[in-house]
């Protein structure tokens, strides 16, 4: 649609609006004639009147298309101002008074001043022929314009040129808009009548950022809003808008082509992204939003207890999110996101420290206090690396701290950092100075080309340490079947590493000593073979025979839609198979007859264990049936709030039925599928939560975590450790049961009990059963109970 067509439509709209306002005028209306001595010449002319004293900020506009013309108004309310607008003429603003009513107002237009100009593209300087130029008058002149009025807009010609006429004295704003380009505006000052000025507009192409926002924890697309910073700031000449489609794919913009944009995304549930920087245009941008929590603590020296005032707080998958801390008290308070659950501290002269995983699903506040962190002082260890046989120095050997890794994410994190940061190389004399070793107990490793690595434990940092490296000893061989054919397999050097061979051949470099090898193939496994080698010896023709060809085969049934299983024979290394569907399966690697346990774990959290017997033929058949089509669903809640990320276990009464596990989602919802109708013990281990629930079909039960607590003592003449305390309630045909065991000192505690009236039952062999009702209506309810031996009368 052309700009002239738009303008004609707008004219017609305002004409219709005027007609609707003037039709049906009553005799209570007065009018002032508006006289145009020079006629209107078919031009667009608008007349607006403003109520008395300007109390009514709206202006009633009329379109002049025929003469004579008059402005109507209420007889008892004469307008105080009139505005007359004509294209290419100076706007006229007149004050109105009662004495003007009889004779009317004569209007003569003047040409005023003019502005010419040209619009071109930013890069190539090509003319832009499709667009509109408009004028906003000097605010001090108080010249209002009707909404959408085309009187003061001008089209561009084919060369991108325009001409504006009829400008009054004052400072005015000339604006340019063109489809696909960023709008632009310039100020023009008219100082005298008849003045002519020329403007040049260079428009940047309007571009957008497209992408989606991802909830980092659940890997799901979400909607959100953006905080945007544009550089250069002056390139942003229009409002920034965000739109999401049905697939939650966003469009953000417009921006000037080539602009640098900093983005922060956030969602309604207070997830935020880290600041990212992109250039425009950008397609398929992925922005992760996270849960954030503040971490605080105090860092001090382990040996003196004095605060460490200068250190670096580190997070990030590559330890690249660093915050420098300078605090005389050694204190820090830093915000982190859920992408990095381990934080670390690095201070010069001290050992690297890392936290355990930080729990983000917290109910009390958004802050974690790590307390006092004590850092161990580190020292410089001197040493020498030589060839064991010749005692010649080895230059360029890598020397690094190599702590023994315990099986935890924290210690692994620390060990990896130490091995990468606490390292050096030997000089031409084979000497090294390694900085970053604690006083004792740390391990230093050395690796060098054409030598086997070596490690030693530092017992005294003041004593130099010597490494004598030896060239490797070669062990090679082949994996074969019982008939001597080469077999593709994984060859494991037990306790160290493994290598995959497709043609059956393998080779390892080791030191002198005794080594243990085993091969794992699809058809089975070899026995463990010990190989003893001496210094300088090459061992060849080692044969690993796949002779453990026993197998378990059978059929798996009962998997639900989109459910898969992992099957394995317990205690048989290499027997595990993954992503098993309903149907036949086979597990290999068994070496002898006997009874074995076959375990089945599904991605829906169901677990099943069955016993199979392997006969002398080294084969055993078993059918695994994951029965159950019922489900248990609801929400893990604290009051009205859903709690995310909690593991929920459904323990059946029968050991023949599978245990089912799941985790609560972002809104606290959970669903345990594949259950068999019957009683289950529902547990949330991290919150010490236990509840008995009867499942029948699709059962819905909410699990309250921040409800009441029932506690107390169970007393008797003798020990009552192991006594069971059951808490029961029947509501809406649903039985709720909590239970716990009495500790050695006779105490018990049941957490997360919803408010209500319950029956308490205490049982123990050798004592009479005690039953009592209790109202649990407060956060902490104490109830002490007394047990009597069976041969005594029960007394309260």
XYZ file of C-alpha atoms in Angstrom, residues 320 455 710 747:
4
model
C 36.669 -18.908 34.025
C 55.089 -40.319 41.233
C 5.684 -35.040 66.071
C 13.462 -40.785 71.313
